[in-house]
Amino acid sequence: MAQPDSKKIFFENLSGAGKAIAVLTSGGDAQGMNAAVRAVVRMGLYVGAKVYFIHEGYQGMVDGGENIREASWESVSSMLQVGGTVIGSARCKEFRTHEGRLKAAHNLVQHGITNLCVIGGDGSLTGANLFREEWSGLLGELVEQGLIEADAVQKYSALHIVGMVGSIDNDFCGTDMTIGTDSALHRIIEVVDAIMTTAQSHQRTFVLEVMGRHCGYLALVSALACGADWVLIPEMPPEDGWEDKMCQKLSANRAGMKRLNIIIVAEGAIDRNNKPITTDFIKNLVVKCLGFDTRVTILGHVQRGGTPSAFDRILASRMGVEAVLALLETTANTPACVVSLCGNQSVRLPLMECVQMTQEVQKAMDEKRFEEAVKLRGRSFENNLKTYKLLAHRKPESELPTSNFNVAVLNVGAPAAGMNAAVRSAVRVGISEGHKMFAVSDGFEGFYKGQIKEIKWADVGGWTGQGGSLLGTKRTLPAKHVDKIAEQMRKHNINALLVIGGFETCDRIKQSASGTKRRVFIIETMGGYCGYLASVGGLAAGADAAYIYEEPFDIRDLQANVEHLTEKMKTSIQRGLVLRNENCNENYTTDFIYQLYTEEGKGVFDCRKNVLGHMQQGGAPSPFDRNFGTKISAKAMQWISKKLVETFRQGRVFANTEDSCCLLGMRRRALVFQPVVQLKEDTDFVHRIPKEQWWLKLRPLMKILAKYKTSYDVSDSGQLEHVVRIRPKESDASVAM
């Protein structure tokens, strides 16, 4: 659907009346599938369509009967936080046969279903596309057999397919992240962090096998997120003679006073001759060559288990809503599509283009075209691999370039999970670029006091998984101490600064409102005047309301929310969740809202309140924060290196242009370096927030899924794009995990 310039399109114009949508999960389960099912059901019902569950995947579609049931709003309550798939998933040999698909078509027609939302991997989605292509022929056969009336062929003439990729392996081309991948990374990193403590105690080497028979994404990103010594993946087997190089690396790390080694292996790891590399082979190699106490841990299906992460809940919810919108807009000529993620934007791509490129990756690996296999995986995967190599393997001093530049790195503002990963990345990339790196303790306060010292490669070992800020950070602003800071820069000959921080660094919200009988939790989140944590946390937790500064509200809104929640509580809904940003309103405080809900909910529900406070800033960083901090910091250091070379003249660095001081961040699908002077017009300095917040577009999703009538801007949706082999550099969204 073509988009008019500078106009908003609201989905009220898209009606689902008279349509029947069915949702199924197929193949291996993945955390977040339930969030996707919930979003499809509620969005479908919201637009007036009938929605059906198909239990047990394609097997349930073939068997029919009780496996195909109509869904209600309440039937998907309390499933957002549940792992796996509550509607079941089964591999179905019968659906692979023509006879099986004929039975499936008959069962769908009996319920008037012509819209399918399939959540699964490439095999499941390929099967759905074949089913769609055969649809009219299958209906003709059913008429011939007398199983359906002749007019049914016209009435149900087209089967529309929209896919969502549910796979912990992140092995589907065309999307930055698949549903379940982030949660699987959480499980892996939890295990790695736990193992590192015992490994350090006993000076052990641990060899960990993670899932990924044909895709090394989990192994690669977990290695990046924990600072593993070595990683083995199927897309890029090690060069011949890797055994000696790996042992030399492990030995060198031990000689550098490191008490442990971590090696991460994808289950599908191979050598250059496509021969499997097993964990036992690596263990025996290390023991034989180095004599290190070495243990093997195979994570197995624990990676599929547990509750979905906030990222997967939000991703799946967004994709589920987008899938319904795609089905509403489809025509008989619209190809089957998948809804996926690019940067922070949802996109639609032709299903078979994605499948074909995914299959090309495997073909490239089989034919030993490994460089091409990495590129086909996408820019994100390629960038992950380059960053890991850059940070994990230090070049000999003789091979390092000599830049004669000094670069300082410091943290400012509130501490945030991922800061230490960013510092580690900056230091090691800077050293690889030939710079002398300096660490500034305690932000700008430490800067003007002269708390500056050189920092080496080994000094940041083990920093990736540490929470808070190991350099220390203060909220002191530089304005009052510019002269003293300038003096310190002259004293240490600092040519460039990398500043990590901001007004208020938002990382994540820990959900503490577990469901009990008819109870409403009032939760206060941090964020200053920025409502991101309350809004996105509300979407991830299935909140009924989230009060933020960016959307003013009054007592009538509060009363409407209470009445809405009361009506829901009178049905089968047992739990309510209300989030409040700490500075959303100076009069409608958390205590006020708690007392209002308590009074108005008497006889229907009781209330509890919780102010999460600084626990939101504590704890170990998530895989996303580690990876994001690592890659965005590496990109920033490479930009600094480029600028230093460009501005160096006559023995001096001339940093007198706007673009010599930039903020690096993601906008839509791109990482953008924006001159700080240009941010003046885009920033509300009084409240320390941007004037335009991209995530405000997500707030209607939370309201829709909580059964509020609202408007939803779909001007960013509706266009079917095409898969590209390599995205242009200017639209590089490779920092997305």
XYZ file of C-alpha atoms in Angstrom:
737
model
C 0.000 0.000 0.000
C 1.561 3.292 -1.052
C 2.049 5.814 1.738
C 0.924 9.431 1.309
C 3.501 12.034 2.217
C 3.396 13.399 5.773
C 0.022 11.811 6.502
C -0.995 9.362 9.161
C -3.093 6.342 8.335
C -5.103 4.827 11.164
C -6.086 1.198 11.261
C -9.744 2.124 11.968
C -9.966 2.223 8.169
C -9.046 -1.482 8.069
C -11.934 -3.738 9.068
C -11.714 -7.408 9.882
C -15.472 -7.921 9.862
C -16.392 -11.141 8.091
C -12.836 -12.447 8.161
C -11.583 -15.492 10.030
C -7.955 -15.662 11.142
C -6.238 -18.763 12.495
C -2.946 -18.795 14.388
C -0.650 -21.772 14.876
C 2.847 -22.470 16.156
C 4.952 -25.033 14.359
C 8.369 -26.657 14.579
C 10.572 -26.099 17.624
C 9.164 -23.945 20.410
C 10.680 -20.563 21.234
C 10.173 -18.168 24.132
C 7.883 -15.350 23.029
C 5.586 -17.477 20.855
C 2.789 -17.012 23.396
C 3.179 -13.236 23.262
C 2.796 -13.436 19.474
C -0.301 -15.652 19.757
C -1.807 -13.248 22.298
C -1.177 -10.245 20.047
C -2.703 -11.950 16.978
C -5.811 -12.990 18.919
C -6.435 -9.629 20.566
C -5.658 -7.530 17.505
C -7.817 -9.799 15.359
C -10.742 -9.547 17.768
C -10.164 -5.807 18.108
C -10.713 -5.237 14.371
C -13.824 -7.406 14.322
C -12.469 -10.680 12.898
C -13.089 -14.172 14.206
C -9.884 -15.712 15.497
C -9.121 -19.403 15.912
C -6.399 -21.377 17.656
C -4.963 -24.329 15.778
C -3.543 -26.575 18.487
C -0.520 -28.821 17.865
C 0.628 -26.995 14.726
C 0.071 -28.569 11.312
C -0.882 -31.858 12.962
C -3.859 -30.115 14.537
C -4.778 -28.561 11.184
C -4.762 -32.006 9.549
C -6.624 -33.727 12.398
C -9.191 -30.931 12.842
C -11.936 -31.419 15.428
C -11.119 -29.979 18.851
C -7.716 -28.882 17.608
C -9.344 -25.896 15.897
C -11.098 -23.735 18.471
C -12.397 -20.200 18.441
C -10.379 -17.849 20.636
C -11.730 -15.252 23.041
C -10.100 -12.212 24.614
C -9.822 -13.955 27.978
C -8.374 -17.145 26.493
C -4.997 -15.454 26.021
C -4.846 -13.819 29.450
C -1.790 -14.514 31.617
C 0.173 -16.170 28.800
C 2.476 -13.259 27.947
C 5.104 -14.324 30.470
C 4.854 -18.073 29.806
C 7.634 -19.788 27.867
C 7.136 -22.307 25.074
C 3.772 -22.342 23.297
C 0.543 -23.042 25.139
C -1.297 -24.034 21.940
C 1.278 -26.727 21.280
C 3.623 -27.449 18.422
C 4.188 -30.742 16.613
C 6.110 -31.834 13.550
C 3.669 -33.326 11.045
C 4.790 -35.766 8.353
C 1.228 -36.018 7.052
C 1.094 -32.318 6.148
C 4.049 -32.906 3.843
C 1.818 -35.131 1.719
C -0.862 -33.955 -0.703
C -3.481 -35.994 1.158
C -2.580 -34.337 4.444
C -2.882 -30.849 2.991
C -6.261 -31.810 1.488
C -7.515 -32.735 4.971
C -6.143 -29.458 6.347
C -7.917 -27.434 3.637
C -11.209 -29.197 4.408
C -10.877 -28.408 8.108
C -10.144 -24.730 7.461
C -13.069 -24.324 5.040
C -15.424 -25.851 7.605
C -14.560 -22.945 9.919
C -14.476 -20.325 7.136
C -10.762 -19.693 7.712
C -8.863 -18.101 4.827
C -6.234 -16.180 6.795
C -3.355 -18.010 8.445
C -0.747 -16.616 10.799
C 2.068 -19.156 11.092
C 4.711 -18.830 13.820
C 7.696 -21.076 13.186
C 10.947 -21.589 11.299
C 11.756 -21.709 7.600
C 10.418 -25.265 7.203
C 7.063 -24.330 8.715
C 6.798 -21.185 6.612
C 7.798 -22.990 3.419
C 5.040 -25.531 4.098
C 2.539 -22.714 4.568
C 3.495 -21.150 1.231
C 3.100 -24.485 -0.590
C -0.318 -24.872 1.037
C -1.275 -21.406 -0.216
C -0.134 -22.179 -3.774
C -2.155 -25.401 -3.840
C -5.236 -23.896 -2.199
C -7.521 -23.439 -5.202
C -6.636 -26.921 -6.486
C -7.339 -28.439 -3.087
C -10.766 -26.783 -2.964
C -11.524 -28.170 -6.425
C -10.707 -31.674 -5.216
C -12.911 -31.227 -2.160
C -15.821 -30.241 -4.421
C -15.232 -33.294 -6.618
C -15.272 -35.519 -3.547
C -18.504 -33.919 -2.359
C -16.925 -32.675 0.874
C -17.760 -28.986 0.256
C -20.298 -27.102 -1.849
C -19.294 -25.670 -5.226
C -19.932 -22.073 -4.105
C -17.306 -22.532 -1.374
C -14.595 -22.384 -4.045
C -15.593 -18.815 -4.869
C -16.321 -17.836 -1.273
C -12.969 -19.075 0.012
C -11.031 -18.564 -3.213
C -7.703 -17.407 -1.708
C -5.671 -18.420 1.312
C -3.656 -15.565 2.800
C -0.468 -16.335 4.721
C 1.584 -14.164 7.057
C 4.531 -15.634 8.909
C 6.413 -14.734 12.063
C 9.757 -16.383 12.637
C 9.941 -18.205 15.961
C 13.405 -19.725 16.280
C 16.010 -19.413 19.018
C 18.787 -19.913 16.430
C 18.128 -16.592 14.632
C 18.773 -18.499 11.410
C 16.220 -16.823 9.140
C 17.493 -14.286 6.600
C 15.654 -10.977 6.318
C 15.210 -10.202 10.010
C 17.643 -8.839 12.598
C 16.107 -10.933 15.386
C 13.727 -13.878 15.498
C 11.308 -14.544 18.343
C 13.070 -16.497 21.099
C 16.674 -15.590 20.287
C 17.109 -12.965 23.001
C 15.619 -15.262 25.662
C 17.941 -18.090 24.601
C 20.883 -15.690 24.935
C 19.691 -14.870 28.461
C 19.785 -18.566 29.372
C 23.267 -18.985 27.878
C 24.728 -15.905 29.567
C 23.223 -16.894 32.938
C 25.044 -20.231 32.657
C 28.291 -18.673 31.424
C 28.321 -16.102 34.245
C 27.754 -18.883 36.794
C 30.444 -21.115 35.275
C 33.001 -18.298 35.203
C 32.981 -18.062 38.993
C 33.774 -21.732 39.508
C 36.228 -21.743 36.596
C 38.118 -18.853 38.156
C 38.205 -20.548 41.553
C 39.854 -23.698 40.165
C 41.739 -22.187 37.197
C 39.739 -24.290 34.763
C 38.978 -24.205 31.071
C 35.317 -24.673 30.168
C 34.078 -25.782 26.763
C 30.403 -24.858 26.306
C 28.197 -26.193 23.541
C 25.199 -24.068 22.571
C 22.434 -24.741 20.068
C 22.848 -23.915 16.407
C 23.135 -26.905 14.077
C 23.286 -24.720 10.966
C 23.664 -21.227 12.417
C 26.318 -19.913 14.778
C 24.441 -16.815 15.940
C 23.919 -17.937 19.552
C 27.535 -19.042 19.890
C 28.904 -15.868 18.306
C 26.828 -13.356 20.252
C 27.233 -15.177 23.572
C 31.009 -15.212 22.962
C 30.858 -11.484 22.264
C 28.725 -10.897 25.364
C 30.953 -12.822 27.786
C 34.361 -12.155 26.265
C 35.049 -15.813 25.429
C 38.598 -16.784 24.490
C 37.550 -18.758 21.403
C 34.370 -19.411 19.436
C 33.607 -22.004 16.769
C 30.680 -21.560 14.362
C 29.598 -23.340 11.160
C 29.530 -20.225 8.936
C 33.216 -19.446 9.425
C 35.289 -22.520 10.304
C 38.777 -21.824 11.676
C 41.761 -21.819 9.365
C 43.861 -24.958 9.104
C 46.208 -25.179 12.072
C 43.648 -23.545 14.370
C 44.383 -26.062 17.095
C 47.864 -24.649 17.752
C 46.641 -21.046 17.536
C 43.833 -21.685 20.026
C 46.192 -23.356 22.505
C 48.664 -20.474 22.147
C 45.861 -17.999 22.864
C 44.685 -19.926 25.954
C 48.241 -20.220 27.223
C 48.929 -16.516 26.666
C 45.801 -15.559 28.586
C 46.847 -17.726 31.522
C 50.309 -16.193 31.424
C 48.606 -12.795 31.626
C 47.227 -13.761 35.062
C 43.825 -14.824 33.734
C 42.603 -17.729 35.856
C 40.059 -19.214 33.451
C 39.331 -19.867 29.793
C 35.953 -20.038 28.069
C 35.486 -21.695 24.672
C 32.038 -21.563 23.078
C 31.092 -24.057 20.394
C 27.974 -24.113 18.209
C 26.592 -27.651 17.976
C 27.047 -27.475 14.197
C 30.681 -26.272 14.309
C 32.830 -27.649 11.490
C 36.353 -27.335 10.148
C 37.338 -26.233 6.639
C 36.663 -29.744 5.335
C 33.122 -29.772 6.762
C 34.211 -32.222 9.463
C 32.403 -31.704 12.814
C 34.352 -30.132 15.683
C 33.024 -31.597 18.929
C 33.369 -30.410 22.510
C 35.109 -33.648 23.470
C 37.693 -33.131 20.723
C 38.437 -29.637 22.052
C 38.622 -30.840 25.664
C 41.076 -33.608 24.789
C 43.125 -31.176 22.696
C 43.474 -28.666 25.555
C 44.312 -31.361 28.101
C 46.904 -32.973 25.813
C 48.613 -29.760 24.649
C 48.358 -27.581 27.754
C 47.510 -29.863 30.635
C 44.738 -27.490 31.778
C 41.916 -28.838 33.942
C 39.147 -28.780 31.304
C 35.410 -29.439 31.620
C 32.581 -29.676 29.072
C 29.085 -28.237 29.552
C 26.329 -28.880 27.009
C 23.444 -26.489 27.588
C 20.899 -28.366 25.479
C 17.198 -27.600 25.773
C 17.607 -25.300 28.770
C 18.169 -22.650 26.093
C 14.558 -23.035 24.958
C 13.159 -22.908 28.473
C 12.170 -20.250 30.956
C 10.163 -17.089 30.652
C 10.637 -14.870 27.585
C 12.764 -11.769 27.979
C 11.246 -8.295 27.789
C 12.778 -7.943 24.307
C 11.064 -11.105 23.041
C 7.709 -10.111 24.549
C 7.834 -6.718 22.873
C 9.135 -8.096 19.573
C 6.467 -10.812 19.467
C 3.685 -8.392 20.416
C 4.702 -5.931 17.704
C 5.021 -8.700 15.131
C 1.635 -10.173 16.074
C -0.121 -6.846 15.581
C 1.738 -6.248 12.312
C 0.736 -9.725 11.094
C -2.959 -8.952 11.563
C -2.569 -5.619 9.756
C -0.848 -7.431 6.879
C -3.726 -9.932 6.649
C -6.276 -7.108 6.622
C -4.508 -5.418 3.716
C -3.765 -8.510 1.649
C -5.340 -9.217 -1.732
C -5.529 -12.324 -3.906
C -2.323 -11.207 -5.634
C -0.343 -10.443 -2.478
C 2.477 -12.956 -1.948
C 2.866 -14.672 1.412
C 4.984 -12.460 3.642
C 6.861 -12.542 6.905
C 6.824 -9.688 9.376
C 10.279 -9.046 10.767
C 12.521 -6.552 12.517
C 15.019 -4.163 10.954
C 16.657 -1.814 13.430
C 13.725 -0.739 15.599
C 11.238 -0.902 12.708
C 8.859 -3.697 11.765
C 8.952 -4.606 8.075
C 7.197 -7.015 5.701
C 9.213 -9.179 3.360
C 8.183 -11.777 0.758
C 8.277 -15.112 2.557
C 9.911 -17.143 -0.193
C 12.635 -14.556 -0.835
C 13.668 -14.945 2.814
C 13.434 -18.739 2.661
C 15.503 -18.917 -0.510
C 18.245 -16.735 0.941
C 18.251 -18.816 4.125
C 18.729 -21.926 2.014
C 21.522 -20.202 0.075
C 23.473 -19.819 3.317
C 23.465 -23.576 3.886
C 24.384 -24.190 0.253
C 27.330 -21.798 0.554
C 28.549 -23.627 3.663
C 28.191 -27.020 1.976
C 30.262 -25.733 -0.951
C 32.879 -24.225 1.400
C 32.089 -20.651 0.337
C 32.318 -19.497 3.935
C 32.942 -15.780 3.367
C 29.796 -15.664 1.255
C 27.843 -17.593 3.906
C 28.702 -14.914 6.472
C 27.602 -12.120 4.133
C 24.345 -13.931 3.318
C 23.545 -14.124 7.029
C 23.271 -10.350 6.925
C 25.163 -7.262 8.014
C 24.325 -7.827 11.681
C 25.919 -11.284 11.732
C 28.919 -10.089 9.740
C 29.450 -7.153 12.080
C 29.192 -9.433 15.133
C 31.945 -11.637 13.727
C 34.230 -8.722 12.852
C 33.750 -7.164 16.288
C 34.480 -10.437 18.091
C 37.712 -10.941 16.141
C 38.738 -7.362 16.819
C 38.200 -7.607 20.581
C 39.200 -11.199 21.308
C 42.438 -11.491 19.347
C 45.100 -8.915 20.036
C 47.576 -8.250 17.256
C 51.305 -8.346 18.065
C 52.805 -4.930 18.823
C 54.777 -5.101 15.577
C 51.565 -5.353 13.538
C 49.735 -2.464 15.213
C 49.528 0.861 13.344
C 51.226 3.841 14.992
C 48.841 6.762 15.226
C 50.471 8.885 17.972
C 46.970 9.865 19.133
C 45.795 9.798 22.743
C 42.121 8.990 23.344
C 40.324 9.185 26.693
C 37.138 7.374 27.647
C 34.814 8.297 30.523
C 31.343 7.561 31.853
C 28.886 10.313 32.790
C 25.417 10.514 34.326
C 23.638 7.637 35.996
C 25.268 4.183 35.887
C 23.714 1.804 33.374
C 24.177 -1.873 32.623
C 26.418 -2.249 29.576
C 28.713 0.708 30.320
C 31.643 -1.577 31.157
C 31.180 -3.573 27.960
C 31.300 -0.292 26.050
C 34.505 0.799 27.816
C 36.179 -2.576 27.145
C 35.247 -2.333 23.488
C 36.503 1.249 23.186
C 39.823 0.467 24.836
C 40.571 -2.609 22.738
C 39.441 -1.094 19.451
C 41.461 2.028 20.218
C 44.590 -0.014 20.922
C 44.003 -2.004 17.711
C 43.841 1.315 15.842
C 47.234 2.243 17.284
C 46.051 4.825 19.846
C 47.187 5.224 23.434
C 44.038 4.852 25.552
C 43.341 6.702 28.815
C 40.621 6.010 31.390
C 38.996 8.875 33.309
C 37.543 7.961 36.705
C 34.338 9.524 38.094
C 33.208 11.331 34.959
C 33.893 15.028 34.425
C 34.549 15.510 38.129
C 37.431 13.078 37.947
C 38.539 14.670 34.681
C 39.098 18.133 36.108
C 40.715 16.632 39.230
C 43.225 14.755 37.075
C 42.021 11.211 37.765
C 43.372 10.034 34.417
C 45.583 7.047 33.709
C 46.615 4.950 30.750
C 44.577 1.762 30.341
C 45.904 -1.370 28.630
C 44.325 -4.289 26.743
C 44.469 -6.674 29.710
C 43.092 -4.074 32.147
C 39.576 -4.456 30.719
C 39.520 -8.260 30.671
C 36.357 -9.595 32.280
C 34.561 -6.230 32.181
C 31.803 -7.259 29.777
C 29.556 -8.944 32.337
C 30.080 -6.446 35.156
C 27.186 -4.192 36.161
C 27.383 -0.499 36.981
C 30.428 1.558 35.993
C 33.886 0.285 36.948
C 35.383 3.629 35.930
C 32.950 5.399 38.223
C 30.454 8.002 37.077
C 29.164 11.275 38.481
C 26.432 13.644 37.379
C 28.833 16.610 37.492
C 28.482 18.739 34.353
C 31.620 20.064 32.658
C 30.497 23.700 32.263
C 31.881 24.923 35.625
C 35.230 23.232 35.134
C 35.984 23.779 31.447
C 39.329 25.479 32.113
C 40.558 22.737 34.443
C 39.411 20.016 32.020
C 41.189 21.800 29.156
C 44.336 21.937 31.275
C 44.161 18.179 31.932
C 43.673 17.545 28.215
C 46.798 19.598 27.446
C 48.740 17.864 30.220
C 47.941 14.377 28.915
C 47.850 15.464 25.264
C 44.309 14.084 24.828
C 43.276 14.297 21.157
C 39.790 12.788 21.422
C 37.121 11.931 24.001
C 34.621 9.066 24.024
C 31.851 9.917 26.487
C 29.492 7.083 27.463
C 26.300 8.142 29.222
C 23.541 10.702 28.818
C 20.774 12.534 30.570
C 19.360 9.397 32.158
C 20.455 6.031 30.786
C 17.463 3.659 30.623
C 18.330 -0.011 30.639
C 15.554 -2.347 31.685
C 12.631 -2.849 33.998
C 12.384 -5.822 36.306
C 8.844 -7.061 36.469
C 7.887 -7.641 40.115
C 4.126 -7.955 39.664
C 3.403 -11.667 39.573
C -0.219 -12.682 39.126
C -2.422 -13.404 42.117
C -6.175 -13.394 42.683
C -7.889 -10.137 41.669
C -5.035 -7.857 42.525
C -3.759 -4.680 40.873
C -0.089 -3.736 41.172
C 0.885 -0.062 40.995
C 4.557 0.089 39.955
C 6.713 3.231 39.853
C 9.577 3.174 37.359
C 12.607 5.412 36.922
C 13.387 7.495 33.852
C 13.173 11.106 35.011
C 10.734 12.744 32.594
C 11.244 10.030 29.979
C 8.425 7.492 29.882
C 10.291 4.825 27.909
C 10.671 2.354 30.783
C 7.039 2.664 31.849
C 5.725 2.378 28.284
C 7.888 -0.411 26.935
C 7.857 -2.208 30.271
C 4.076 -1.969 30.168
C 3.975 -3.523 26.708
C 6.300 -6.328 27.832
C 4.304 -7.070 30.977
C 0.803 -6.657 29.546
C 0.028 -3.582 31.633
C -3.440 -2.050 31.741
C -2.122 1.513 31.925
C 1.180 3.390 31.946
C 1.248 7.013 33.042
C 4.028 9.133 31.527
C 5.029 12.779 31.290
C 4.900 12.814 27.479
C 1.150 12.076 27.484
C -0.585 14.429 29.945
C -3.516 12.940 31.861
C -6.106 14.165 34.350
C -8.497 12.770 36.958
C -11.007 11.779 34.258
C -8.402 9.577 32.603
C -7.572 7.975 35.932
C -11.234 7.335 36.638
C -11.763 5.842 33.170
C -8.798 3.517 33.723
C -10.158 2.361 37.080
C -13.595 1.690 35.614
C -12.091 -0.182 32.663
C -9.995 -2.345 34.981
C -12.948 -2.991 37.259
C -14.987 -4.297 34.325
C -12.153 -6.578 33.277
C -11.733 -7.882 36.807
C -15.397 -8.876 36.909
C -14.675 -11.399 34.126
C -11.888 -13.962 34.270
C -9.041 -11.444 34.397
C -7.314 -11.946 37.738
C -4.425 -9.529 37.629
C -3.954 -5.888 36.796
C -0.765 -3.913 36.306
C -0.406 -0.144 36.253
C 2.948 1.569 35.676
C 3.787 5.137 36.571
C 6.852 7.055 35.436
C 8.413 8.766 38.454
C 7.952 12.311 37.108
C 4.792 11.900 35.042
C 2.772 14.316 37.196
C 3.676 16.198 40.371
C 0.160 15.898 41.845
C -0.948 12.440 40.721
C 1.731 10.660 42.706
C 2.190 6.913 43.062
C 0.545 7.117 46.498
C -2.404 9.047 45.075
C -2.943 6.553 42.252
C -2.595 3.644 44.677
C -5.195 5.136 47.030
C -7.559 5.951 44.140
C -7.427 2.405 42.750
C -7.753 0.944 46.259
C -10.878 2.987 47.028
C -12.590 2.582 43.668
C -11.764 -1.127 43.422
C -13.286 -2.127 46.765
C -15.190 -5.372 46.482
C -13.619 -6.184 43.106
C -9.837 -6.123 43.606
C -7.215 -5.064 46.108
C -4.026 -3.131 45.378
C -0.332 -3.321 46.041
C 2.323 -0.760 45.163
C 6.043 -0.993 44.553
C 8.648 1.667 43.845
C 11.392 -0.191 41.981
C 13.989 2.529 42.501
C 17.672 1.944 41.865
C 17.325 -1.818 41.527
C 16.601 -0.996 37.880
C 20.205 0.204 37.494
C 21.719 -2.760 39.327
C 22.608 -6.300 38.415
C 24.555 -7.814 35.556
C 23.897 -6.401 32.073
C 21.624 -8.355 29.747
C 23.005 -9.957 26.565
C 21.446 -7.115 24.586
C 23.146 -4.437 26.710
C 26.504 -6.194 26.485
C 26.256 -6.629 22.747
C 24.827 -3.185 22.075
C 27.412 -1.468 24.274
C 30.246 -3.447 22.678
C 29.286 -2.822 19.067
C 28.182 0.788 19.335
C 31.376 1.651 21.236
C 33.506 -0.118 18.622
C 31.762 1.876 15.910
C 32.335 5.096 17.853
C 36.064 4.391 18.240
C 36.435 3.653 14.537
C 34.695 6.967 13.794
C 37.067 8.775 16.177
C 40.075 7.179 14.457
C 38.801 8.321 11.070
C 38.169 11.869 12.302
C 41.591 12.110 13.951
C 43.274 11.246 10.655
C 41.036 13.645 8.695
C 41.650 16.603 11.021
C 45.380 16.089 11.711
C 47.459 18.822 10.062
C 50.912 20.211 10.818
C 51.280 18.100 13.942
C 47.937 19.125 15.458
C 44.313 17.979 15.494
C 41.905 20.717 14.342
C 38.480 19.888 15.810
C 36.694 23.087 14.851
C 33.772 21.823 12.772
C 30.277 20.779 13.853
C 30.848 17.137 13.028
C 33.884 16.853 15.326
C 31.525 16.332 18.291
C 28.741 13.846 17.589
C 26.190 11.687 19.365
C 25.937 8.108 18.097
C 22.548 6.421 18.284
C 19.952 4.486 16.327
C 17.257 6.199 14.303
C 14.716 3.866 12.748
C 16.937 1.409 10.859
C 20.208 3.342 10.917
C 23.033 4.133 13.291
C 23.523 7.876 12.993
C 26.355 10.203 14.031
C 24.582 13.491 14.685
C 26.501 16.686 15.531
C 25.703 17.678 19.110
C 25.017 21.313 18.125
C 22.147 20.064 15.957
C 20.552 18.372 18.964
C 19.650 21.729 20.508
C 16.523 22.047 18.403
C 15.521 18.422 19.025
C 15.976 18.407 22.809
C 13.844 19.524 25.750
C 16.706 20.514 28.056
C 14.429 21.423 30.977
C 13.090 17.874 31.197
C 16.185 16.237 29.645
C 14.320 14.321 26.943
C 14.061 14.455 23.133
C 11.160 16.481 21.768
C 10.132 13.537 19.605
C 10.143 10.014 21.018
C 9.978 7.134 18.508
C 8.580 4.706 21.078
C 5.427 6.769 21.627
C 4.059 4.958 18.556
C 4.162 1.739 20.592
C 1.866 3.037 23.321
C -1.367 2.418 21.380
C -0.327 -1.244 21.115
C -0.340 -1.550 24.879
C -3.792 0.061 25.020
C -5.203 -2.104 22.229
C -3.921 -5.292 23.861
C -5.444 -4.121 27.154
C -8.838 -3.690 25.393
C -8.979 0.101 25.173
C -10.460 1.788 22.125
C -7.740 3.939 20.618
C -6.171 5.098 17.366
C -3.091 3.398 15.970
C -0.899 5.058 13.365
C 0.024 2.508 10.696
C 1.754 4.908 8.322
C 5.013 2.995 8.842
C 3.334 -0.281 7.864
C 1.862 -1.649 4.707
C 4.762 -1.730 2.283
C 6.114 -5.071 1.155
C 9.873 -4.708 0.786
C 12.371 -7.027 -0.830
C 15.269 -8.902 0.690
C 18.629 -7.427 -0.180
C 21.879 -9.336 0.058
C 23.859 -6.486 1.559
C 22.192 -3.396 2.943
C 23.692 -0.015 2.035
C 26.122 1.342 4.590
C 23.977 4.373 5.364
C 21.107 2.134 6.445
C 23.320 -0.122 8.539
C 21.209 -1.512 11.366
C 23.854 -4.034 12.267
C 23.984 -3.021 15.906
C 20.626 -4.712 16.445
C 21.165 -8.063 18.081
